[in-house]
Coordinates of C-alpha atoms in Angstrom, one line a residue:
Chain A
M717 CA -89.7 84.0 61.5
S718 CA -90.8 82.5 58.1
G719 CA -87.1 82.1 57.2
R720 CA -86.4 80.1 60.3
K721 CA -89.5 78.0 59.8
R722 CA -88.4 77.2 56.2
T723 CA -84.9 76.2 57.4
W724 CA -86.4 73.9 60.0
E725 CA -88.6 72.5 57.3
A726 CA -85.7 72.0 54.9
I727 CA -83.7 70.3 57.6
S728 CA -86.5 67.9 58.6
F729 CA -87.2 67.1 55.0
E730 CA -83.6 66.3 54.1
L731 CA -83.1 64.4 57.3
V732 CA -86.2 62.2 56.7
M733 CA -85.2 61.5 53.0
T734 CA -81.6 60.8 53.8
V735 CA -82.4 58.5 56.6
I736 CA -84.9 56.5 54.6
A737 CA -82.4 56.3 51.6
V738 CA -79.6 55.1 53.8
I739 CA -81.9 52.5 55.4
A740 CA -83.0 51.4 52.0
L741 CA -79.4 51.1 50.7
V742 CA -78.5 49.0 53.8
I743 CA -81.5 46.7 53.2
I744 CA -80.4 46.3 49.6
I745 CA -76.8 45.4 50.4
A746 CA -77.2 43.5 53.6
P747 CA -78.4 40.1 52.3
S748 CA -75.4 39.8 50.0
L749 CA -73.0 40.7 52.8
V750 CA -74.7 38.3 55.2
V751 CA -74.5 35.3 52.8
L752 CA -70.9 36.2 52.0
I753 CA -69.9 36.2 55.7
V754 CA -71.9 33.1 56.6
S755 CA -70.3 31.2 53.7
F756 CA -67.0 31.3 55.5
T757 CA -68.3 29.6 58.6
S758 CA -66.4 26.8 60.2
G759 CA -69.6 25.4 61.6
F760 CA -72.4 23.2 60.2
S761 CA -75.3 25.7 60.5
L762 CA -76.1 29.0 59.0
R763 CA -75.6 31.0 62.2
F764 CA -74.8 34.7 62.1
P765 CA -72.3 35.6 63.2
P766 CA -70.5 32.3 62.5
P767 CA -68.8 30.5 65.4
G768 CA -65.5 30.7 63.4
Y769 CA -64.2 31.1 59.9
S770 CA -62.8 28.6 57.4
L771 CA -62.8 27.8 53.8
R772 CA -64.2 24.2 54.3
W773 CA -67.5 24.8 52.5
Y774 CA -65.7 26.2 49.5
A775 CA -63.5 23.1 49.5
E776 CA -66.7 21.1 49.8
L777 CA -68.0 22.8 46.7
W778 CA -65.1 21.4 44.8
N779 CA -66.6 17.9 45.1
A780 CA -70.3 18.8 44.5
W781 CA -70.5 17.3 41.1
Q782 CA -74.3 17.8 40.8
L783 CA -73.7 21.5 41.2
H784 CA -70.9 21.4 38.6
F785 CA -73.1 19.6 36.2
A786 CA -75.9 22.1 36.6
A787 CA -73.5 25.1 36.4
K788 CA -72.1 23.7 33.2
N789 CA -75.5 23.4 31.6
S790 CA -76.5 26.9 32.8
L791 CA -73.4 28.3 31.3
I792 CA -73.8 26.6 27.9
V793 CA -77.5 27.7 27.7
A794 CA -76.7 31.3 28.8
L795 CA -73.9 31.6 26.2
W796 CA -76.1 30.3 23.4
A797 CA -79.1 32.3 24.4
T798 CA -77.0 35.5 24.7
G799 CA -75.5 34.9 21.2
L800 CA -78.8 34.3 19.6
S801 CA -80.3 37.3 21.4
V802 CA -77.6 39.5 20.1
A803 CA -77.8 38.3 16.6
L804 CA -81.6 38.6 16.4
G805 CA -82.0 41.5 18.7
V806 CA -79.4 43.9 17.2
A807 CA -80.8 43.4 13.7
A808 CA -84.4 44.0 15.0
A809 CA -83.2 47.1 17.0
L810 CA -81.6 48.6 13.8
A811 CA -84.9 48.1 12.0
I812 CA -87.3 49.6 14.6
S813 CA -85.2 52.2 16.3
R814 CA -85.5 55.0 13.7
S815 CA -88.8 54.0 12.2
R816 CA -92.0 55.7 13.5
T817 CA -94.4 53.5 11.5
L818 CA -97.1 51.6 13.2
S819 CA -95.5 48.3 12.4
A820 CA -92.3 49.4 14.0
R821 CA -94.1 50.3 17.2
L822 CA -96.1 47.1 17.2
L823 CA -92.9 45.0 16.8
D824 CA -91.3 47.0 19.6
S825 CA -94.1 46.1 22.0
L826 CA -94.0 42.5 20.8
F827 CA -90.3 42.2 21.5
M828 CA -90.7 43.9 24.9
S829 CA -93.7 41.9 26.1
P830 CA -91.7 39.0 27.6
L831 CA -90.5 41.6 30.2
V832 CA -93.9 41.9 31.8
L833 CA -95.7 38.7 30.9
P834 CA -95.4 36.0 33.5
A835 CA -92.4 33.9 32.4
L836 CA -93.8 30.8 34.1
A837 CA -96.9 31.0 31.8
F838 CA -94.6 31.3 28.8
G839 CA -92.5 28.3 30.1
L840 CA -95.6 26.1 30.3
A841 CA -96.8 27.3 26.9
A842 CA -93.4 26.5 25.3
L843 CA -93.4 23.1 26.9
M844 CA -96.8 22.4 25.4
L845 CA -95.7 23.5 21.9
F846 CA -92.5 21.4 22.1
S847 CA -94.4 18.3 23.2
L848 CA -97.0 18.9 20.5
V849 CA -94.4 18.9 17.7
G850 CA -92.5 16.1 19.4
L851 CA -89.4 18.0 20.4
P852 CA -88.2 16.5 23.8
V853 CA -86.8 18.9 26.4
S854 CA -83.1 19.4 25.9
L855 CA -80.5 22.1 26.0
L856 CA -81.9 23.2 22.7
T857 CA -85.4 23.9 24.1
L858 CA -83.8 25.7 27.0
V859 CA -81.8 27.9 24.6
I860 CA -85.0 28.8 22.6
G861 CA -87.0 29.5 25.7
H862 CA -84.3 31.6 27.3
T863 CA -83.7 33.6 24.1
V864 CA -87.3 34.7 24.1
V865 CA -87.1 36.2 27.6
C866 CA -83.5 37.6 27.1
V867 CA -84.0 39.3 23.8
P868 CA -85.8 42.3 25.2
Y869 CA -82.7 43.4 27.1
V870 CA -80.6 43.4 24.0
V871 CA -83.2 45.2 21.9
R872 CA -83.8 47.8 24.5
N873 CA -80.2 48.7 25.1
T874 CA -79.3 48.7 21.4
V875 CA -82.3 50.9 20.6
A876 CA -81.2 53.3 23.4
A877 CA -77.6 53.4 22.0
L878 CA -78.9 54.0 18.4
A879 CA -81.1 56.8 19.7
Q880 CA -78.0 58.6 20.9
L881 CA -76.2 58.2 17.5
E882 CA -76.1 61.4 15.5
P883 CA -77.8 60.9 12.2
T884 CA -75.5 63.5 10.6
L885 CA -72.6 61.1 11.1
L886 CA -74.3 58.6 8.9
E887 CA -75.1 61.3 6.3
S888 CA -71.6 62.6 6.2
S889 CA -70.3 59.1 5.8
A890 CA -72.6 58.5 2.9
V891 CA -71.8 61.9 1.3
L892 CA -68.1 60.9 1.5
G893 CA -68.9 57.9 -0.6
A894 CA -69.0 55.1 2.0
S895 CA -71.4 52.3 1.3
R896 CA -74.1 51.5 3.9
L897 CA -72.3 48.4 5.0
Y898 CA -69.0 50.2 5.4
T899 CA -70.7 52.9 7.4
F900 CA -72.3 50.4 9.6
R901 CA -69.0 48.5 10.2
R902 CA -66.8 51.5 10.7
I903 CA -69.2 54.1 12.3
V904 CA -72.4 52.7 13.6
L905 CA -71.1 49.5 15.2
P906 CA -68.2 51.0 17.1
L907 CA -70.5 53.7 18.5
I908 CA -73.3 51.4 19.6
R909 CA -71.0 48.6 20.8
P910 CA -71.1 49.5 24.5
G911 CA -74.9 49.5 24.4
I912 CA -74.9 46.1 22.7
I913 CA -72.4 44.7 25.3
A914 CA -74.5 46.1 28.2
G915 CA -77.6 44.5 26.8
A916 CA -75.8 41.2 26.2
F917 CA -74.4 41.2 29.7
I918 CA -77.9 41.7 31.3
A919 CA -79.3 39.0 28.9
F920 CA -76.5 36.6 29.9
M921 CA -77.1 37.2 33.7
S922 CA -80.8 36.8 33.4
S923 CA -80.5 33.6 31.4
F924 CA -78.0 32.2 33.8
D925 CA -80.4 33.0 36.7
N926 CA -83.6 32.0 34.9
V927 CA -85.9 29.8 36.8
P928 CA -89.5 30.1 35.5
V929 CA -88.7 29.1 31.9
S930 CA -86.1 26.5 32.8
L931 CA -88.5 24.9 35.2
F932 CA -90.6 23.5 32.4
L933 CA -88.0 23.1 29.7
R934 CA -85.4 21.0 31.4
D935 CA -85.3 17.5 32.9
A936 CA -82.8 15.6 35.1
A937 CA -80.4 15.3 32.2
T938 CA -80.4 19.1 31.6
D939 CA -80.4 20.3 35.2
M940 CA -79.9 24.0 35.6
L941 CA -78.0 25.7 38.5
P942 CA -80.7 28.0 40.0
I943 CA -83.2 25.2 40.0
R944 CA -80.7 22.8 41.5
M945 CA -80.0 25.4 44.2
W946 CA -83.7 26.0 44.8
Q947 CA -84.5 22.3 45.2
D948 CA -81.5 21.9 47.6
L949 CA -82.8 24.8 49.7
E950 CA -86.3 23.5 49.8
G951 CA -85.0 20.3 51.5
K952 CA -82.5 21.8 53.9
L953 CA -80.4 24.8 54.6
D954 CA -77.2 23.7 53.1
V955 CA -73.9 25.5 53.9
T956 CA -72.5 24.4 50.5
I957 CA -75.2 26.5 48.9
A958 CA -73.9 29.4 51.0
A959 CA -70.4 28.9 49.6
L960 CA -71.8 28.6 46.1
S961 CA -73.7 31.8 46.7
G962 CA -70.5 33.4 47.8
V963 CA -68.8 32.4 44.6
L964 CA -71.8 33.8 42.6
I965 CA -71.8 37.1 44.5
I966 CA -68.1 37.6 44.0
A967 CA -68.3 36.7 40.3
T968 CA -71.2 39.2 39.9
V969 CA -69.4 42.0 41.6
A970 CA -66.3 41.4 39.5
L971 CA -68.3 41.2 36.2
V972 CA -70.3 44.4 37.1
A973 CA -67.0 46.2 37.8
V974 CA -65.6 45.1 34.4
M975 CA -68.8 46.1 32.7
E976 CA -68.8 49.5 34.4
R977 CA -65.3 50.0 33.0
V978 CA -66.1 48.7 29.5
T979 CA -69.6 50.1 28.9
G980 CA -70.4 52.6 31.6
L981 CA -73.2 50.3 32.7
S982 CA -74.5 52.6 35.5
R983 CA -74.9 55.5 33.1
R984 CA -76.6 53.3 30.5
L985 CA -79.2 52.0 32.8
T986 CA -80.2 55.4 34.1
N987 CA -80.6 57.1 30.8
Chain B
M390 CA -88.3 69.0 8.4
G391 CA -89.8 66.9 5.6
A392 CA -88.5 63.3 5.7
A393 CA -86.0 62.4 3.1
P394 CA -87.2 59.9 0.4
A395 CA -86.9 56.4 1.8
S396 CA -84.4 55.2 -0.9
R397 CA -82.0 58.1 -0.1
D398 CA -82.4 58.0 3.7
V399 CA -79.0 56.7 4.9
T400 CA -79.9 57.1 8.6
S401 CA -82.4 54.3 8.9
Y402 CA -82.4 50.6 8.1
G403 CA -85.0 48.5 6.4
M404 CA -87.7 46.8 8.4
G405 CA -86.6 43.5 6.9
L406 CA -83.9 43.4 9.5
A407 CA -86.6 42.8 12.1
A408 CA -87.9 39.8 10.2
P409 CA -85.8 37.1 11.8
L410 CA -86.7 38.1 15.3
A411 CA -90.3 38.6 14.4
L412 CA -90.4 35.1 12.9
F413 CA -88.7 33.7 15.9
F414 CA -91.2 35.3 18.2
L415 CA -94.1 34.2 16.0
V416 CA -93.0 30.5 16.2
F417 CA -91.7 30.4 19.8
F418 CA -93.6 33.0 21.7
V419 CA -96.9 33.9 20.0
A420 CA -97.7 30.3 18.8
P421 CA -97.1 28.7 22.3
L422 CA -99.3 31.3 24.0
L423 CA -102.1 30.8 21.4
Q424 CA -101.8 27.0 22.0
L425 CA -102.0 27.6 25.8
F426 CA -105.2 29.6 25.2
W427 CA -106.6 26.9 23.0
L428 CA -105.9 24.2 25.6
S429 CA -107.5 26.3 28.3
L430 CA -110.8 26.1 26.4
H431 CA -111.0 22.3 27.0
N432 CA -113.0 20.7 29.8
D433 CA -110.9 17.4 30.0
T434 CA -107.2 16.7 30.4
A435 CA -107.1 14.8 27.2
G436 CA -108.2 18.0 25.3
L437 CA -111.1 16.4 23.5
H438 CA -114.1 18.4 24.8
W439 CA -114.5 22.1 24.2
G440 CA -115.9 24.3 26.9
L441 CA -115.3 27.0 29.4
G442 CA -115.2 24.5 32.3
Q443 CA -111.7 25.4 33.4
Y444 CA -112.5 29.1 33.6
L445 CA -115.8 28.4 35.4
H446 CA -114.0 26.2 37.8
F447 CA -111.4 28.9 38.6
L448 CA -113.9 31.8 38.8
T449 CA -116.4 29.9 41.0
D450 CA -113.8 28.4 43.3
P451 CA -113.2 30.5 46.4
F452 CA -109.8 28.9 46.9
S453 CA -108.6 29.9 43.4
L454 CA -110.0 33.4 43.7
G455 CA -108.3 33.7 47.1
V456 CA -104.9 32.8 45.5
L457 CA -105.5 35.4 42.7
G458 CA -106.5 38.0 45.2
S459 CA -103.6 37.5 47.6
T460 CA -101.2 37.5 44.6
L461 CA -102.5 40.9 43.4
L462 CA -102.4 42.2 47.0
L463 CA -98.9 41.0 47.4
G464 CA -97.9 43.0 44.3
A465 CA -99.5 46.1 45.6
E466 CA -97.7 45.8 49.0
V467 CA -94.3 45.2 47.4
T468 CA -94.7 48.1 45.0
A469 CA -95.7 50.4 47.9
V470 CA -92.6 49.4 49.9
C471 CA -90.3 49.8 46.9
L472 CA -91.8 53.2 46.1
L473 CA -91.4 54.4 49.8
L474 CA -87.8 53.2 50.0
G475 CA -86.8 53.7 46.3
F476 CA -87.8 57.3 46.0
P477 CA -85.5 58.6 48.7
I478 CA -82.6 56.7 47.1
A479 CA -83.3 58.4 43.8
W480 CA -83.6 61.7 45.6
L481 CA -80.3 61.2 47.4
Y482 CA -78.7 60.2 44.1
Q483 CA -79.5 63.6 42.6
R484 CA -78.0 65.3 45.7
V485 CA -74.5 63.7 45.9
G486 CA -71.3 64.0 43.8
P487 CA -70.5 61.7 40.8
K488 CA -68.4 59.3 42.9
L489 CA -71.2 58.6 45.4
Q490 CA -73.6 58.5 42.5
T491 CA -71.7 55.6 40.9
I492 CA -71.6 53.8 44.3
I493 CA -75.3 54.2 44.8
I494 CA -76.1 52.9 41.3
L495 CA -73.8 49.9 41.8
I496 CA -75.5 49.1 45.2
V497 CA -78.9 49.4 43.5
L498 CA -77.8 47.2 40.6
L499 CA -76.2 44.5 42.7
P500 CA -79.5 42.7 43.6
L501 CA -80.7 42.9 40.0
L502 CA -77.7 40.9 38.8
T503 CA -77.2 38.6 41.8
S504 CA -78.8 35.2 41.4
V505 CA -82.4 35.3 42.7
V506 CA -81.9 32.1 44.6
V507 CA -78.9 33.6 46.4
R508 CA -80.8 36.7 47.3
T509 CA -83.8 34.7 48.6
F510 CA -81.4 32.4 50.5
A511 CA -79.9 35.4 52.2
W512 CA -83.4 36.4 53.5
I513 CA -83.9 32.9 55.0
V514 CA -80.6 33.4 56.9
I515 CA -81.8 36.8 58.1
L516 CA -85.4 36.0 58.9
G517 CA -85.2 32.5 60.2
R518 CA -85.9 31.3 63.8
Q519 CA -82.2 31.5 64.5
G520 CA -81.7 34.3 62.0
I521 CA -80.0 37.6 62.6
I522 CA -83.1 39.5 63.5
N523 CA -84.3 37.0 66.1
A524 CA -80.8 36.5 67.5
T525 CA -80.3 40.3 67.9
L526 CA -83.7 40.8 69.5
Q527 CA -83.1 38.0 71.9
S528 CA -79.6 39.1 72.9
L529 CA -81.0 42.5 73.6
G530 CA -83.6 41.0 75.8
I531 CA -86.5 42.4 73.7
I532 CA -88.0 39.0 73.1
D533 CA -87.8 35.6 74.8
T534 CA -88.9 33.3 72.1
P535 CA -88.1 33.7 68.4
V536 CA -90.6 35.7 66.4
K537 CA -91.9 34.1 63.3
L538 CA -90.7 36.1 60.3
L539 CA -90.1 33.4 57.7
Y540 CA -93.2 32.0 56.1
T541 CA -95.1 35.2 56.8
Q542 CA -96.6 37.9 54.5
F543 CA -94.2 40.4 56.1
G544 CA -91.2 38.2 55.2
V545 CA -92.3 37.7 51.6
V546 CA -93.0 41.5 51.1
I547 CA -89.6 42.6 52.5
A548 CA -87.6 40.0 50.6
L549 CA -89.5 40.7 47.3
A550 CA -89.1 44.5 47.9
Q551 CA -85.3 44.1 48.2
V552 CA -85.2 41.8 45.1
Q553 CA -87.2 44.2 43.0
M554 CA -85.8 47.5 44.2
P555 CA -83.7 48.2 41.2
L556 CA -86.7 48.0 38.9
M557 CA -88.3 50.9 40.9
T558 CA -85.1 52.9 41.6
L559 CA -83.6 53.1 38.1
P560 CA -86.7 54.7 36.4
L561 CA -87.0 57.1 39.3
I562 CA -83.4 58.2 39.0
T563 CA -83.9 58.8 35.3
A564 CA -87.1 60.7 35.9
L565 CA -85.7 62.9 38.7
G566 CA -82.6 63.6 36.5
R567 CA -84.9 65.2 33.9
I568 CA -86.5 67.7 36.3
D569 CA -85.2 71.2 35.9
P570 CA -83.4 72.0 39.2
N571 CA -84.5 75.6 38.8
L572 CA -88.1 74.6 39.5
D573 CA -87.1 73.5 42.9
D574 CA -85.4 76.8 43.7
A575 CA -88.3 78.7 42.1
S576 CA -90.8 76.9 44.3
C577 CA -88.7 77.6 47.4
S578 CA -88.2 81.3 46.6
L579 CA -91.9 81.6 46.1
G580 CA -92.4 80.6 49.8
A581 CA -93.2 76.9 49.5
G582 CA -91.3 74.8 52.1
S583 CA -89.3 71.7 51.2
W584 CA -92.1 69.3 52.0
R585 CA -94.7 71.3 50.0
T586 CA -92.2 71.7 47.1
F587 CA -91.7 67.9 47.1
F588 CA -95.3 67.0 47.1
R589 CA -96.5 69.8 44.7
V590 CA -93.6 70.0 42.3
V591 CA -91.1 67.2 42.4
L592 CA -93.4 64.3 42.9
P593 CA -95.9 65.3 40.1
L594 CA -93.1 65.9 37.7
S595 CA -91.5 62.5 38.4
L596 CA -94.8 60.7 37.9
P597 CA -93.7 59.1 34.6
G598 CA -90.8 57.5 36.4
V599 CA -93.0 56.5 39.3
I600 CA -95.4 54.8 37.0
A601 CA -92.7 53.1 35.0
G602 CA -91.1 51.8 38.2
C603 CA -94.5 50.7 39.6
T604 CA -95.3 48.8 36.4
L605 CA -92.0 46.9 36.4
T606 CA -92.0 46.2 40.2
Y607 CA -95.6 45.0 40.2
A608 CA -95.2 42.7 37.3
A609 CA -92.0 41.3 38.7
A610 CA -93.3 40.9 42.2
I611 CA -96.4 38.9 41.4
T612 CA -94.6 36.6 39.0
A613 CA -91.6 36.0 41.3
F614 CA -91.6 32.3 41.7
I615 CA -88.5 31.5 43.8
T616 CA -88.8 34.2 46.4
Q617 CA -92.6 33.6 46.9
S618 CA -92.1 29.9 47.3
L619 CA -89.0 29.9 49.6
I620 CA -89.9 32.7 51.9
G621 CA -93.7 32.1 51.8
G622 CA -93.3 28.4 52.4
G623 CA -96.1 25.9 52.0
Q624 CA -98.6 28.0 53.9
M625 CA -98.9 30.8 51.4
L626 CA -99.9 30.0 47.9
F627 CA -99.6 32.6 45.1
M628 CA -100.5 32.3 41.4
P629 CA -97.1 31.2 40.1
M630 CA -96.8 28.2 42.5
Y631 CA -100.5 27.4 42.0
L632 CA -99.9 27.3 38.2
Y633 CA -96.7 25.1 38.7
Q634 CA -98.5 22.7 41.0
Q635 CA -101.4 22.2 38.6
A636 CA -99.1 21.7 35.6
S637 CA -96.2 19.8 37.1
T638 CA -97.4 17.8 40.1
L639 CA -101.1 17.2 39.2
Q640 CA -100.5 17.2 35.4
N641 CA -103.8 19.0 34.9
W642 CA -102.6 21.0 31.8
P643 CA -106.0 22.5 30.8
F644 CA -106.6 23.9 34.2
A645 CA -102.9 25.1 34.4
A646 CA -103.4 26.7 31.0
A647 CA -106.6 28.5 32.3
I648 CA -104.7 29.7 35.4
S649 CA -101.9 31.0 33.1
I650 CA -104.4 32.8 30.9
I651 CA -106.2 34.4 33.9
F652 CA -102.8 35.3 35.4
L653 CA -101.6 36.8 32.1
L654 CA -104.8 38.8 31.7
A655 CA -104.5 40.1 35.3
V656 CA -100.9 41.2 34.7
L657 CA -101.9 42.8 31.4
A658 CA -104.8 44.6 33.1
V659 CA -102.6 46.0 35.8
V660 CA -99.9 47.0 33.2
S661 CA -102.5 48.8 31.0
V662 CA -103.9 50.7 33.9
F663 CA -100.4 51.9 34.8
T664 CA -99.7 52.7 31.1
T665 CA -102.9 54.8 30.9
L666 CA -101.9 56.6 34.1
G667 CA -98.5 57.1 32.6
R668 CA -99.9 58.7 29.4
M669 CA -102.0 61.0 31.6
S670 CA -99.1 62.0 33.8
R671 CA -96.9 62.8 30.8
G672 CA -99.5 65.2 29.6
Y673 CA -99.5 66.7 33.1
G674 CA -95.7 66.8 33.4
G675 CA -95.3 68.4 30.0
A676 CA -97.8 71.2 30.8

């Protein structure tokens, strides 16, 4: 009797959990699929399902110079911000990862704080500072602002990679007479490289997609892609934006697949 | 166990390596925020007269307080939806083989890495008057006229929940992965059913992950500018848009600065409540 009851309970529990999980996964994936399908429409509106399929909006994208200009700016800023984040973030991660001092912990919270603080407030603050010191908004101010909000990803992933590094490896290398720099180049760096790459990848993606900081630190001459898209969408539902979204989704999926191969991204983010 | 003398310790690096980033943050992160705070303490737009006028204005204005309240409520709703949907995903992840695990993770990751404008745009296509939901309901004869889904609280919550789902699911997967599977069996063999085991054993032990996920989701949901503004439309005003309007459209920088500081403090307050809960739950989980 109690055995049967438990079995029924187990079945009901597993059924409820699985059904909710599958619904949740569908909700997560559906929007990307919908945009992808709609972007191949032959019509003028964003109807689902589309009346027919064509590549006309992708062709249209070819001539959308405003989007090209914004995409170029976003790419330049994201590359610089990622480079700067890696240079500053990896060095900082080396310093704080194995130290248990109060200053290390305080620095760690400082470097992580852009993750939770409203980026829009930081964007406004940065604009005020730049205007106070007389630095006009430009790609440079964008790079600086983006670096602040992207550095946490590099620091966090590098610290996580360093935490998995066996200290005995460093000791044996030292015992065998290798200098610290040599040990770093030949042992530490190769072992933590996947962590750094994963962090850099997420930093790049979040810079490329950043709105709240860019909103204050750019002007018409330094238009950024997500802001251009946002402003286009506020005016009208443009099918060209659907095509652009399709390009971005496909690029993202491709990059994630490459990153999964190179760094085991999925494992890194769940450890 | 004694620590090796610092000069001989080859396993750690000098704190000096953190100096460049610390300096960068001091100049470009701490200084701007301090200046923001300084400006918020001025009563006029020119920044000549000191005073708490901006804060008094915000805290005595029912409109401003309403915006703050609805933003905090929005965060709570999104966090609740993410937890309700995210926990079963994390649970399923622990149940399936490695191949399916990778697929689940990649599905969960996808929204985190897809452009936020694209994700939000997709919800406009789904929720709109001629969107998928309305078209389906109409073709099934369930409704005659389109239901308003876009520009509603429901629309904003569901779109934000999808956008922020990875921030909830990833910490949950980590937390569930750390629970000893034997505990589950032990509880069952002692006569507790699946539901009881879940609520009395699995859920309490996963609390650190739940709290980490809630913190990230909440902070991200209330600061999400694009999704709030595009799905919420003009009718619903939340703190980020309020801040942006005051700063950009109305050029009222001191008031925008005060809004920023109040918003910042609200986020910090919520995060520290979660952090305190997290510390308590870790003690519980470790017992």
